[in-house]
Structure formats: structure tokens, C-alpha cells
Coordinates of C-alpha atoms in Angstrom, one line a residue:
M1 CA 12.1 -30.6 -20.5
S2 CA 11.9 -29.7 -16.2
N3 CA 8.9 -28.0 -14.9
N4 CA 10.2 -25.2 -13.6
N5 CA 10.0 -22.1 -15.6
N6 CA 13.3 -20.3 -14.6
T7 CA 15.2 -23.9 -15.8
N8 CA 16.3 -22.6 -18.5
C9 CA 17.9 -19.3 -16.8
V10 CA 21.8 -18.2 -16.2
N11 CA 23.3 -15.8 -13.5
L12 CA 25.6 -13.9 -15.4
S13 CA 26.7 -11.7 -12.5
S14 CA 26.2 -10.9 -8.8
V15 CA 27.0 -8.0 -6.9
L16 CA 26.3 -7.3 -3.1
Q17 CA 27.0 -4.6 -1.7
P18 CA 25.2 -3.2 2.2
N19 CA 22.3 -0.3 1.5
G20 CA 21.2 0.6 4.5
G21 CA 20.8 -1.8 6.5
D22 CA 19.3 -3.9 3.8
I23 CA 21.5 -5.8 1.0
F24 CA 21.4 -4.7 -2.5
S25 CA 22.1 -7.2 -4.8
R26 CA 22.2 -6.5 -8.5
R27 CA 21.9 -9.4 -11.1
C28 CA 21.9 -10.5 -14.6
I29 CA 20.1 -13.1 -16.1
W30 CA 20.2 -14.2 -19.3
V31 CA 16.7 -16.0 -20.3
N32 CA 16.7 -18.3 -22.6
G33 CA 13.2 -17.4 -23.8
P34 CA 10.7 -14.9 -23.9
V35 CA 10.2 -12.8 -20.2
I36 CA 6.3 -12.1 -19.5
V37 CA 5.4 -9.2 -17.9
G38 CA 1.8 -9.8 -16.3
A39 CA 0.8 -13.2 -13.9
G40 CA -3.2 -12.1 -15.0
P41 CA -5.0 -14.4 -17.3
S42 CA -3.3 -12.6 -20.1
G43 CA 0.3 -13.9 -19.0
L44 CA -1.5 -17.0 -17.8
A45 CA -2.3 -17.7 -21.7
V46 CA 0.6 -16.9 -23.1
A47 CA 2.8 -18.9 -20.2
A48 CA 0.2 -22.3 -21.0
G49 CA 0.8 -21.6 -24.5
L50 CA 4.5 -22.2 -24.6
K51 CA 4.4 -24.5 -21.5
R52 CA 3.0 -26.8 -24.0
E53 CA 5.3 -26.1 -26.9
E54 CA 8.2 -26.9 -24.2
V55 CA 9.4 -23.4 -24.6
P56 CA 11.6 -22.0 -21.5
F57 CA 9.9 -18.5 -20.0
I58 CA 9.9 -15.8 -17.2
I59 CA 6.7 -14.6 -16.0
L60 CA 7.2 -11.7 -13.7
E61 CA 4.9 -9.7 -11.3
R62 CA 4.8 -7.0 -9.0
A63 CA 1.8 -8.3 -6.9
N64 CA 2.0 -11.0 -4.4
C65 CA -1.0 -13.0 -6.3
I66 CA -1.7 -14.0 -9.1
A67 CA -4.6 -11.8 -11.4
S68 CA -4.0 -9.2 -8.4
L69 CA -6.7 -6.9 -10.0
W70 CA -9.3 -9.2 -9.5
Q71 CA -8.7 -10.1 -6.0
N72 CA -7.8 -6.7 -4.8
R73 CA -9.4 -4.1 -7.2
T74 CA -13.0 -5.8 -7.7
Y75 CA -15.8 -5.3 -5.5
D76 CA -17.7 -8.5 -3.5
R77 CA -20.3 -8.8 -5.5
L78 CA -19.1 -8.8 -9.0
K79 CA -19.2 -12.0 -11.2
L80 CA -18.6 -12.0 -15.0
H81 CA -20.4 -10.1 -17.2
L82 CA -20.2 -12.5 -20.1
P83 CA -20.9 -16.5 -19.9
K84 CA -18.1 -18.4 -19.2
Q85 CA -17.4 -20.1 -22.1
F86 CA -16.6 -16.8 -23.6
C87 CA -13.9 -16.2 -20.2
Q88 CA -12.4 -19.1 -20.3
L89 CA -8.4 -19.3 -21.3
P90 CA -7.4 -21.6 -23.9
N91 CA -6.8 -25.7 -23.1
F92 CA -8.9 -25.6 -20.3
P93 CA -12.4 -25.1 -19.3
F94 CA -14.9 -24.0 -16.6
P95 CA -15.9 -26.8 -14.1
E96 CA -19.3 -27.5 -15.2
D97 CA -20.8 -27.1 -11.9
F98 CA -20.1 -23.4 -11.9
P99 CA -23.0 -21.0 -13.2
E100 CA -23.4 -19.5 -16.6
Y101 CA -22.1 -16.1 -14.7
P102 CA -18.8 -17.3 -12.6
T103 CA -18.3 -14.8 -8.9
K104 CA -15.4 -13.2 -8.8
Y105 CA -14.4 -15.7 -6.4
Q106 CA -15.1 -18.6 -8.7
F107 CA -13.5 -16.9 -11.4
I108 CA -10.1 -16.4 -8.8
D109 CA -10.5 -20.2 -8.0
Y110 CA -10.2 -20.7 -11.8
L111 CA -7.1 -18.9 -12.3
E112 CA -5.0 -20.8 -9.3
S113 CA -6.4 -23.8 -11.4
Y114 CA -5.3 -23.0 -14.8
A115 CA -1.9 -21.7 -13.1
T116 CA -1.9 -25.3 -11.4
H117 CA -3.2 -27.6 -14.0
F118 CA -0.1 -26.1 -15.9
D119 CA 2.3 -25.7 -13.4
L120 CA 3.3 -21.8 -13.6
H121 CA 5.8 -20.0 -11.3
P122 CA 5.7 -16.3 -11.3
K123 CA 8.2 -14.2 -9.6
F124 CA 6.3 -12.5 -7.1
N125 CA 6.8 -9.0 -5.6
E126 CA 8.5 -8.3 -8.8
T127 CA 8.5 -5.3 -11.0
V128 CA 9.1 -3.8 -14.1
Q129 CA 11.3 -0.2 -13.5
S130 CA 12.0 -0.4 -17.5
A131 CA 12.2 -2.0 -20.7
K132 CA 15.0 -1.9 -23.6
Y133 CA 15.4 -3.2 -26.6
D134 CA 19.4 -2.9 -27.2
E135 CA 19.5 -2.8 -31.0
R136 CA 23.3 -3.9 -30.7
F137 CA 22.7 -6.3 -29.4
G138 CA 19.1 -7.5 -30.2
L139 CA 18.2 -8.0 -27.1
W140 CA 15.6 -6.4 -24.4
R141 CA 17.3 -5.7 -20.7
I142 CA 14.5 -5.7 -18.5
K143 CA 15.2 -4.7 -15.3
T144 CA 13.0 -5.1 -11.9
N145 CA 13.0 -4.1 -8.4
S146 CA 12.1 -7.2 -5.5
R147 CA 11.4 -6.7 -2.4
S148 CA 11.2 -10.0 -0.4
G149 CA 12.8 -12.6 2.3
L150 CA 16.0 -12.0 3.9
L151 CA 18.1 -10.6 0.8
G152 CA 15.4 -7.1 1.1
S153 CA 16.1 -5.0 -2.0
V154 CA 17.3 -7.0 -4.9
E155 CA 17.4 -5.9 -8.8
F156 CA 17.9 -7.6 -11.1
E157 CA 18.1 -7.1 -15.1
Y158 CA 16.7 -10.1 -17.6
I159 CA 18.1 -10.2 -21.3
C160 CA 16.3 -12.3 -23.9
R161 CA 15.3 -12.1 -27.2
W162 CA 11.4 -11.3 -26.6
L163 CA 9.4 -9.7 -24.2
V164 CA 5.2 -10.1 -23.7
V165 CA 3.9 -7.6 -22.3
A166 CA 0.5 -9.1 -20.4
T167 CA 0.0 -6.0 -18.0
G168 CA -3.1 -4.9 -19.4
E169 CA -5.2 -1.6 -19.9
N170 CA -6.3 -1.6 -16.3
A171 CA -3.3 -1.3 -13.9
E172 CA -3.5 1.7 -13.0
K173 CA -6.4 3.9 -11.1
V174 CA -7.4 7.0 -13.0
V175 CA -8.2 9.9 -10.5
P176 CA -9.3 13.0 -12.3
E177 CA -8.5 16.0 -10.9
F178 CA -11.7 18.5 -9.4
E179 CA -11.6 21.6 -8.0
G180 CA -12.4 21.3 -3.9
L181 CA -12.1 18.2 -3.8
E182 CA -10.1 18.6 -0.9
D183 CA -12.3 20.3 0.6
F184 CA -15.1 17.7 0.8
G185 CA -14.1 16.2 4.0
G186 CA -16.6 13.0 3.2
D187 CA -15.1 9.4 1.9
V188 CA -13.8 9.9 -0.9
L189 CA -13.0 6.3 -2.7
H190 CA -11.5 4.9 -6.1
A191 CA -14.7 2.3 -7.7
G192 CA -10.8 -0.1 -7.3
D193 CA -10.8 0.4 -3.6
Y194 CA -14.9 -0.8 -3.1
K195 CA -15.9 -3.9 -2.1
S196 CA -19.6 -3.2 -1.0
G197 CA -22.1 -1.1 0.5
E198 CA -23.1 -1.9 3.4
R199 CA -20.6 0.8 5.1
Y200 CA -22.8 3.6 3.1
R201 CA -26.3 1.9 4.2
G202 CA -28.5 4.8 5.0
K203 CA -25.7 8.3 3.1
R204 CA -25.8 9.9 0.4
V205 CA -24.0 9.0 -2.0
L206 CA -22.3 10.3 -4.7
V207 CA -21.4 7.6 -7.8
A208 CA -18.7 9.6 -10.1
G209 CA -18.7 7.8 -13.5
C210 CA -21.6 5.6 -15.4
G211 CA -19.8 2.5 -16.8
N212 CA -20.2 -1.7 -15.6
S213 CA -18.2 -0.1 -12.2
G214 CA -20.5 2.6 -12.1
M215 CA -23.7 0.6 -12.7
E216 CA -22.6 -2.0 -11.0
V217 CA -21.3 0.1 -7.6
S218 CA -24.4 2.2 -7.8
L219 CA -26.9 -0.8 -7.5
D220 CA -24.7 -2.7 -4.8
L221 CA -25.4 0.6 -3.0
C222 CA -28.8 0.9 -3.4
N223 CA -28.9 -2.6 -2.1
H224 CA -27.5 -1.7 1.0
D225 CA -30.1 1.5 1.6
A226 CA -27.8 3.9 0.8
S227 CA -29.3 7.2 -1.5
P228 CA -26.4 6.6 -4.7
S229 CA -26.5 9.6 -7.2
M230 CA -24.5 8.9 -10.8
V231 CA -22.4 11.7 -13.0
V232 CA -23.1 10.4 -16.7
R233 CA -21.1 13.4 -18.4
S234 CA -21.3 11.5 -21.8
S235 CA -23.4 9.5 -24.0
V236 CA -23.5 5.4 -23.3
H237 CA -24.7 2.2 -24.5
V238 CA -26.9 0.3 -21.6
L239 CA -27.9 -3.5 -22.3
P240 CA -29.7 -5.7 -21.3
R241 CA -27.1 -8.9 -20.2
E242 CA -29.6 -11.1 -21.5
I243 CA -32.4 -11.1 -24.1
L244 CA -34.8 -12.9 -24.1
G245 CA -33.1 -15.9 -21.5
K246 CA -29.6 -15.4 -24.2
S247 CA -26.4 -13.3 -23.5
T248 CA -26.9 -10.4 -25.2
F249 CA -23.0 -10.9 -26.4
E250 CA -23.6 -14.5 -27.9
L251 CA -26.5 -12.8 -29.5
G252 CA -24.7 -9.8 -31.1
V253 CA -21.9 -12.7 -32.1
T254 CA -24.5 -15.1 -33.9
M255 CA -25.9 -12.9 -35.8
M256 CA -22.2 -11.1 -36.7
K257 CA -21.9 -14.2 -38.3
W258 CA -25.0 -13.9 -41.2
M259 CA -25.8 -9.6 -40.5
P260 CA -22.9 -6.9 -41.0
V261 CA -22.3 -4.8 -38.0
W262 CA -24.6 -1.7 -38.3
L263 CA -27.7 -4.4 -38.7
V264 CA -27.1 -5.7 -35.5
D265 CA -26.8 -2.8 -33.6
K266 CA -29.6 -1.5 -35.0
T267 CA -31.4 -5.0 -33.9
L268 CA -29.7 -4.9 -30.5
L269 CA -31.3 -1.2 -30.1
V270 CA -34.5 -2.4 -30.9
L271 CA -34.6 -4.9 -28.8
T272 CA -33.3 -2.9 -26.1
R273 CA -35.5 -0.8 -26.1
L274 CA -38.8 -2.9 -25.9
L275 CA -37.3 -4.4 -22.5
L276 CA -35.7 -1.4 -21.3
G277 CA -37.2 1.8 -22.2
N278 CA -36.3 4.5 -23.9
T279 CA -33.2 5.2 -21.8
D280 CA -33.1 9.4 -22.4
K281 CA -35.6 9.1 -20.7
Y282 CA -33.7 9.1 -17.1
G283 CA -31.1 10.9 -18.6
I284 CA -28.8 8.3 -20.3
K285 CA -28.3 9.6 -23.7
R286 CA -27.5 6.6 -26.3
P287 CA -24.2 7.7 -28.9
E288 CA -24.9 8.2 -32.9
I289 CA -22.6 5.2 -33.1
G290 CA -24.4 1.3 -32.7
P291 CA -23.0 0.0 -29.2
L292 CA -20.2 -3.2 -30.9
E293 CA -19.4 -0.4 -33.9
L294 CA -18.6 1.3 -31.1
K295 CA -16.5 -1.0 -29.3
N296 CA -14.5 -1.8 -32.6
T297 CA -13.6 1.4 -34.0
A298 CA -13.7 3.0 -30.2
G299 CA -12.8 0.9 -28.0
K300 CA -15.4 1.3 -25.2
T301 CA -17.9 -1.1 -23.7
P302 CA -22.0 -0.9 -23.5
V303 CA -22.8 -1.5 -20.0
L304 CA -24.5 -5.2 -19.6
D305 CA -27.7 -3.8 -17.1
I306 CA -28.2 -6.4 -14.5
G307 CA -31.3 -4.5 -12.3
T308 CA -29.5 -1.5 -12.8
F309 CA -31.0 0.7 -14.8
A310 CA -34.4 -0.8 -12.9
K311 CA -33.4 1.3 -9.8
I312 CA -32.8 4.3 -12.1
K313 CA -36.0 4.8 -14.0
S314 CA -37.9 4.2 -9.8
G315 CA -36.0 7.1 -8.8
K316 CA -34.2 5.3 -6.0
I317 CA -30.4 5.9 -8.3
K318 CA -30.4 9.6 -9.4
I319 CA -28.3 10.5 -12.9
V320 CA -27.4 13.6 -12.4
P321 CA -24.5 15.8 -15.0
A322 CA -21.6 16.2 -14.7
I323 CA -19.9 17.8 -11.8
A324 CA -18.8 21.9 -11.6
K325 CA -16.8 21.6 -8.0
F326 CA -17.1 20.2 -4.7
G327 CA -17.4 22.4 -1.6
P328 CA -17.4 21.3 2.3
G329 CA -19.7 18.7 2.6
K330 CA -21.8 18.9 -1.0
V331 CA -21.3 18.8 -4.9
E332 CA -22.1 21.6 -7.0
L333 CA -23.4 20.4 -11.4
V334 CA -22.9 21.8 -14.1
D335 CA -26.5 22.4 -14.5
G336 CA -26.4 24.4 -11.5
R337 CA -27.8 21.9 -8.7
V338 CA -25.6 21.7 -5.3
L339 CA -26.4 18.4 -3.5
E340 CA -25.6 17.1 -0.6
I341 CA -23.5 14.7 -0.4
D342 CA -21.9 12.3 2.5
S343 CA -19.1 10.5 0.5
V344 CA -17.9 9.8 -3.4
I345 CA -16.8 6.7 -5.5
L346 CA -15.2 8.0 -8.0
A347 CA -16.1 4.8 -10.9
T348 CA -13.3 6.8 -13.1
G349 CA -11.2 3.4 -14.9
Y350 CA -7.6 2.5 -15.4
R351 CA -5.2 3.2 -17.6
S352 CA -1.8 0.9 -18.9
N353 CA 1.2 1.7 -17.0
V354 CA 3.0 0.3 -20.1
P355 CA 4.5 4.1 -20.7
S356 CA 6.6 4.3 -17.5
W357 CA 8.5 1.2 -17.7
L358 CA 8.5 0.8 -21.6
K359 CA 11.4 2.8 -22.8
E360 CA 11.8 4.5 -25.6
N361 CA 8.9 3.5 -27.1
D362 CA 5.9 2.3 -26.7
L363 CA 2.7 -0.2 -28.0
A364 CA 1.8 2.2 -30.6
D365 CA 5.2 3.8 -31.7
I366 CA 6.4 0.3 -32.4
G367 CA 3.6 -1.5 -33.9
I368 CA 1.4 -3.2 -31.7
E369 CA -1.9 -0.9 -32.0
K370 CA -0.8 0.2 -35.7
N371 CA -1.0 -3.6 -36.8
P372 CA -4.5 -3.7 -38.2
F373 CA -6.8 -6.8 -36.7
P374 CA -6.3 -9.5 -36.1
K375 CA -2.3 -9.1 -35.1
R376 CA -2.4 -6.3 -33.4
W377 CA -0.3 -8.3 -30.4
K378 CA 2.7 -8.4 -32.8
G379 CA 5.2 -5.1 -32.5
E380 CA 8.9 -5.1 -33.8
A381 CA 11.9 -6.5 -32.8
G382 CA 10.5 -9.7 -30.6
L383 CA 8.2 -7.1 -28.7
Y384 CA 5.0 -8.7 -28.0
A385 CA 1.4 -7.7 -26.4
V386 CA -1.9 -9.6 -24.9
G387 CA -4.7 -8.1 -23.6
F388 CA -4.9 -4.9 -25.1
T389 CA -6.5 -4.7 -28.1
R390 CA -10.8 -3.8 -26.4
R391 CA -11.9 -7.3 -26.9
G392 CA -12.2 -8.9 -23.0
L393 CA -10.8 -12.6 -21.7
S394 CA -12.0 -13.8 -25.3
G395 CA -9.9 -11.8 -27.6
A396 CA -6.9 -11.9 -25.0
S397 CA -6.5 -15.8 -24.9
L398 CA -7.0 -15.9 -28.9
D399 CA -4.2 -13.3 -28.6
A400 CA -2.4 -16.1 -26.3
M401 CA -2.7 -18.9 -28.5
S402 CA -1.0 -16.7 -31.7
V403 CA 1.4 -14.7 -29.2
A404 CA 2.3 -18.4 -27.5
H405 CA 2.9 -20.2 -31.4
D406 CA 4.6 -17.3 -32.6
I407 CA 7.0 -17.0 -29.8
A408 CA 7.3 -21.0 -29.8
N409 CA 7.7 -21.0 -34.1
S410 CA 11.2 -18.6 -33.6
W411 CA 12.0 -20.3 -30.2
K412 CA 12.8 -23.3 -32.2
E413 CA 14.3 -22.1 -35.5
E414 CA 16.8 -20.2 -33.3
T415 CA 17.7 -23.7 -31.2
K416 CA 17.5 -25.7 -34.8
Q417 CA 20.3 -23.0 -36.0
Q418 CA 21.8 -23.1 -32.3
I419 CA 22.8 -27.1 -32.9
K420 CA 23.5 -26.9 -36.5
T421 CA 26.6 -23.6 -35.8
V422 CA 27.6 -26.4 -32.8
A423 CA 28.8 -28.9 -34.6
A424 CA 29.8 -27.2 -37.7
R425 CA 32.5 -26.4 -35.2
H426 CA 32.3 -29.6 -33.1
R427 CA 33.7 -30.9 -37.1
R428 CA 35.7 -28.6 -37.5
C429 CA 37.3 -29.2 -34.9
I430 CA 38.0 -33.0 -35.6
S431 CA 38.9 -32.5 -39.2
H432 CA 41.3 -30.2 -37.3
F433 CA 42.4 -33.2 -35.1

């Protein structure tokens, strides 16, 4: 098979007409295999699996690079939260000289090497506008808009049997509405646009959010001599990243082989209490449900502490309750306190963008989120999803292998049937002759 992913695509039609100075093109393309939406780790892993099975495919990516979230929306100090062996993609281990917790730059290099190794070539700068299943023909119709090169704005419609959604749960920033924020007057930034605390040196910064991003941004601000106050609205589990020199995640996974989840949770919390102390004492209340059970049932990830909690205990990072409203240069909290602040960083998370383009249904409606673990990756009518089970890179890798294998089986079976049909027609023609 050719190394070009697009070899098995056929241009069915092309209509060109002028459009305000640009050439506006609509092209209909048949894909003899799946269309993968998203060139992050999940999409690349599915594509690599299909490549190994010699199944043709196309990867559509709205950004101009692979892993755009990692490349464009992460802060400079970011490292993988889990040891590298739990974050590698299928059939391609991390280099041995990489540290146990690779930096974001090392992870991006790893993904670039992965794409090169498997000869993956996404179609960049191509945004999916809609994807709809055509029940009459039993095919997916994916409409995209591409703006690049001499052609200007170009519209494509891809027609295929299988659609793989690999855009992830973090495609769009969540920016809540706060009363008075427009009157604040200071710098307001989403954590996705935060790079370093250098620009905040000496400033009073409110960090809205206490997940892994909020905790690490607060630590980075503190290390750059800023004065962060972190908003903690609800309960959250904070665990040390390592316990007795062993990854907390790895320790939990190991214990679950021999113990029920509730007992693993209880053990982890006892060890955490010994290492970190009582987090409630510092304004961080723990949920009633244990960290692993909460992750499994609600998808809420515990915070893996890399030094933030020590800064909280020392008072260098202040914990404050929920925001009531903003005013010029200040914020009022729900307990009535008013803080004078210079800047706000919204560590308020991300959400999927799938509902905006997967038309007339979504991942829940057609079965992917209804299917019990471990088959949440498979929906109906040739629809698949990778990276939506809230199990991190390791879970996405497992799902990617399952998806690639499942599609390959269907593709090979259909190809066999097509060959048999053509052969039968050929025999009939010969007999008539």
C-alpha cells in the first residue's frame, strides 16, 4: 500500500466559482476507509493502528499542527502528570533518555516522531463544519472548510463508511460569566493562554479554579514572586504525585489488582494524610467519595500535587471561596471579603466541541457514552470515539487500538464482499460471451 493516506480517496466532483476575490471551491471526496477528526494523541494512535492494518484513512485537523492543544494551549512548566510508561502511544515507547515525567516539549517531540515513524500526514487547517449520517445510503457526510494556499477558502465534503471522533474533551475553553468582570479593568486570561508567571511578577493574581491547571498555575505564579489567591468553590482530592518514591497512580493501579476500589481509596487517603496533612484545615475539603471511585463514576480527576500544597500551607498561596462579583481592581467573595487584585486567570477548564458539528445526534445519543466500559469507544452506524472516556492518555491508547482493530475487520470484510461481487459479475459476463 502506498504511504500516502489519501491514496484511496476519489474526487467525485468539483465546482469552482469566484467569491469576493477568493476562489470558493466545493469538492466531494469518497474515502475508502474512515475519516478521523483530530490530530492529537488519540487521532494519531487510531491512524497508526489503521496503518499497521493497511486500511486507508484521512485525518482532518483544524489547526496547523498535530497536538495543537499541547503546542498552543499549555503553560511552559507543564510536565506529564503520570510516568511516561502510562502516557506512551501504541507500538512506540518513549526514548529511554526521557525523564520519568517528560516536559511538554519532550512530549510534543515524541508525538512528532510518532507521526513520522508511522508516516501520518493530517490535512491541516481544515475545520469540520458538520458530520451527518445519511441513512438512505448508509454513509457519513463530513463537510469541512479549509483556508490555505492559493485557493483561499475551500469547502470539502467527505463521504465514508466510518467516522472516528478524536477531538477530545478539551477542544474549547470554558469561560464562565462573572458579574462585573467587564468593569474589572485588569488583565484577564484563560489558563489555556497562560505561559509563564514572569509577566505577573509582583502582582496580586486571582486564580479561578483548583484543578491540576489551577494548582500548577498558582505554583508557577508563586515561583515568579507573584501573590496568587486560588478560588476553591467545591471539594477536591489532592494527592501527592508520588508516595514513597512510587507514582501514586502506579501504586493505585497495582493495588487495584488485589484490592477493591474502596479499600485502595482508603489506603491512598491515609498515606496522603501522613504526607500532606489535613487539607481541610487549609480550605481544601475532600469529597466524601474516594479519589479513584470519583474518577470512575464522575470523571473528576484528583489533583496530583507537585509542590503547590506546601505553598498553601506556608501561606504563599491563599485559598479563597467562590466569587460573588468583580469591581474595578477588586473581587468580592461569597463570604463578603473584598480582595484588591491586579489580574485574573481563569483555570475554568475545557469542553468538547463535538455538539457543534455532529449533527442530529451526539456521542451520548447514539450509544458511545451509554455502552458500558470498556466499549464506550463504539457507537452505531460506523461512529467511533477516542479520548472521551476520561481515562487519560493510557485509556485513549487502549481505545485507539480497539477502534483501529474493529474498523480494520469491517473494512477487510467489506473489501472481500466487493471482490466477490466483482468476480461474480465478471464470471456472468464471460458466460454470456
